CSV table of C-alpha atoms in Angstrom, one decimal:
chain,number,residue,atom,x,y,z
A,1273,MET,CA,-24.0,-51.1,-60.1
A,1274,ASN,CA,-23.9,-49.4,-56.7
A,1275,THR,CA,-20.6,-51.1,-55.9
A,1276,LYS,CA,-19.0,-49.9,-59.1
A,1277,PHE,CA,-20.2,-46.4,-58.4
A,1278,LEU,CA,-18.9,-46.5,-54.8
A,1279,LEU,CA,-15.5,-47.8,-56.0
A,1280,ALA,CA,-15.2,-45.1,-58.6
A,1281,LEU,CA,-16.2,-42.4,-56.1
A,1282,VAL,CA,-13.6,-43.7,-53.6
A,1283,PHE,CA,-10.9,-43.8,-56.3
A,1284,ALA,CA,-11.8,-40.3,-57.5
A,1285,LEU,CA,-11.6,-38.9,-53.9
A,1286,GLN,CA,-8.3,-40.6,-53.3
A,1287,VAL,CA,-6.8,-39.1,-56.5
A,1288,SER,CA,-8.1,-35.6,-55.7
A,1289,VAL,CA,-6.7,-35.8,-52.1
A,1290,SER,CA,-3.3,-37.0,-53.3
A,1291,LEU,CA,-3.2,-34.2,-55.9
A,1292,SER,CA,-4.2,-31.5,-53.3
A,1293,GLN,CA,-1.4,-32.5,-50.9
A,1294,ASP,CA,1.6,-30.4,-51.6
A,1295,ALA,CA,5.0,-32.0,-51.2
A,1296,ALA,CA,7.4,-30.0,-49.1
A,1297,PRO,CA,10.7,-29.2,-50.9
A,1298,SER,CA,13.9,-30.5,-49.5
A,1299,GLN,CA,16.1,-28.2,-47.5
A,1300,GLU,CA,18.9,-28.5,-50.1
A,1301,LEU,CA,16.6,-27.2,-52.8
A,1302,VAL,CA,15.3,-24.3,-50.6
A,1303,ASP,CA,18.9,-23.3,-49.7
A,1304,LYS,CA,19.9,-23.5,-53.4
A,1305,TYR,CA,16.9,-21.3,-54.4
A,1306,GLU,CA,17.5,-18.8,-51.6
A,1307,ALA,CA,21.2,-18.5,-52.6
A,1308,MET,CA,20.3,-17.9,-56.2
A,1309,LYS,CA,17.7,-15.3,-55.2
A,1310,ALA,CA,20.2,-13.5,-53.0
A,1311,THR,CA,22.8,-13.4,-55.7
A,1312,PHE,CA,20.3,-12.1,-58.2
A,1313,TYR,CA,19.3,-9.3,-55.8
A,1314,LYS,CA,22.9,-8.4,-55.3
A,1315,ARG,CA,23.3,-8.3,-59.1
A,1316,LEU,CA,20.3,-5.9,-59.4
A,1317,LEU,CA,21.5,-3.7,-56.6
A,1318,ASN,CA,25.0,-3.5,-58.1
A,1319,ALA,CA,23.6,-2.6,-61.5
A,1320,TYR,CA,21.3,0.0,-60.0
A,1321,GLY,CA,24.2,1.6,-58.2
A,1322,LYS,CA,26.2,1.8,-61.4
A,1323,VAL,CA,23.3,3.3,-63.3
A,1324,HIS,CA,22.4,5.7,-60.5
A,1325,GLY,CA,26.0,6.9,-60.3
A,1326,ALA,CA,26.2,7.4,-64.0
A,1327,VAL,CA,22.9,9.2,-64.3
A,1328,SER,CA,22.8,11.2,-61.0
A,1329,GLN,CA,24.9,14.1,-62.4
A,1330,SER,CA,22.6,15.0,-65.3
A,1331,ASP,CA,20.0,17.8,-65.3
A,1332,GLN,CA,17.2,15.3,-66.0
A,1333,ALA,CA,18.1,13.4,-62.8
A,1334,GLN,CA,17.9,16.7,-60.8
A,1335,MET,CA,14.5,17.4,-62.3
A,1336,ALA,CA,13.3,13.9,-61.5
A,1337,ARG,CA,14.6,14.2,-57.9
A,1338,GLU,CA,12.7,17.5,-57.5
A,1339,LEU,CA,9.5,15.9,-58.8
A,1340,ILE,CA,9.8,13.0,-56.4
A,1341,GLU,CA,10.4,15.4,-53.5
A,1342,SER,CA,7.3,17.3,-54.4
A,1343,LEU,CA,5.2,14.1,-54.7
A,1344,LYS,CA,6.3,12.9,-51.2
A,1345,ASP,CA,4.3,15.7,-49.5
A,1346,LYS,CA,1.0,14.7,-51.2
A,1347,PRO,CA,-1.4,12.9,-48.9
A,1348,GLU,CA,-2.8,10.8,-51.9
A,1349,LEU,CA,0.6,9.3,-52.5
A,1350,GLN,CA,1.1,8.6,-48.8
A,1351,ALA,CA,-2.2,6.8,-48.7
A,1352,VAL,CA,-1.3,4.7,-51.8
A,1353,VAL,CA,2.1,3.8,-50.2
A,1354,LYS,CA,0.3,2.8,-46.9
A,1355,VAL,CA,-2.1,0.6,-48.8
A,1356,ALA,CA,0.6,-1.0,-51.0
A,1357,SER,CA,2.8,-1.7,-47.9
A,1358,GLY,CA,-0.2,-3.2,-46.1
A,1359,LEU,CA,-1.0,-5.4,-49.1
A,1360,GLY,CA,2.6,-6.5,-49.3
A,1361,THR,CA,2.6,-7.5,-45.6
A,1362,GLU,CA,-0.6,-9.4,-46.0
A,1363,ALA,CA,0.5,-11.2,-49.2
A,1364,ALA,CA,3.9,-12.3,-47.9
A,1365,PRO,CA,2.7,-15.5,-46.2
A,1366,ILE,CA,0.6,-16.4,-49.3
A,1367,VAL,CA,3.6,-15.9,-51.6
A,1368,ASP,CA,5.8,-18.0,-49.3
A,1369,ARG,CA,3.3,-20.8,-49.3
A,1370,ALA,CA,3.0,-20.6,-53.1
A,1371,ARG,CA,6.8,-20.6,-53.5
A,1372,SER,CA,7.2,-23.6,-51.2
A,1373,SER,CA,4.4,-25.4,-53.1
A,1374,LEU,CA,6.0,-24.7,-56.5
A,1375,LEU,CA,9.4,-25.8,-55.3
A,1376,GLY,CA,7.9,-29.0,-53.9
A,1377,TRP,CA,6.0,-29.6,-57.1
A,1378,TYR,CA,9.2,-29.0,-59.1
A,1379,GLU,CA,11.3,-31.3,-57.0
A,1380,GLN,CA,8.7,-34.1,-57.1
A,1381,TYR,CA,7.7,-34.0,-60.8
A,1382,LEU,CA,10.2,-32.0,-62.8
A,1383,ARG,CA,13.6,-32.2,-61.1
A,1384,PRO,CA,14.2,-35.9,-61.9
A,1385,HIS,CA,13.7,-35.2,-65.6
A,1386,VAL,CA,15.1,-31.7,-66.2
A,1387,GLY,CA,17.2,-31.0,-63.0
A,1388,ASP,CA,20.7,-31.7,-64.5
A,1389,SER,CA,20.1,-29.8,-67.7
A,1390,LEU,CA,18.5,-26.9,-65.9
A,1391,SER,CA,21.4,-26.8,-63.4
A,1392,ARG,CA,23.9,-26.7,-66.3
A,1393,ALA,CA,21.9,-24.0,-68.1
A,1394,ILE,CA,21.8,-21.9,-64.9
A,1395,ASP,CA,25.6,-22.3,-64.5
A,1396,GLN,CA,26.1,-21.1,-68.1
A,1397,ILE,CA,23.8,-18.1,-67.5
A,1398,LYS,CA,25.8,-17.3,-64.3
A,1399,LEU,CA,29.0,-17.2,-66.3
A,1400,TYR,CA,27.5,-14.7,-68.7
A,1401,LEU,CA,26.0,-12.6,-65.9
A,1402,ASP,CA,29.3,-12.5,-64.0
A,1403,GLN,CA,30.7,-10.7,-67.1
A,1404,VAL,CA,27.8,-8.4,-67.8
A,1405,MET,CA,26.2,-7.8,-64.4
A,1406,PRO,CA,28.5,-9.0,-61.6
A,1407,ALA,CA,27.2,-9.5,-58.0
A,1408,GLU,CA,30.1,-7.7,-56.4
């Protein structure tokens, strides 16, 4: 009975250790992810620029600008901004590790099964986004 218990314990420890080890994603997947992220940010900035240009001439935009200017001088808002920027700085390595872990998990377990169909779907979405919200 002790031998069976010891064998089960060793097996359970081996499984838990193998599940806790994160596989590092390949450089090709990381580069592909970074390229898609950069393109998406360009799309957002371009769309923001277009919206800002269209809205900046209105009276409501002028009122909003004045409100923001009046809020900038308040010490409470400055304290909130400092805390938020500090939290962002502290959380950046955690987010990077989580992103790397998720990319590794995706590459190891999901990419062999859904990689091709996901890539085709992303390409179709890019075609639509190029028409609606271009990166350039």
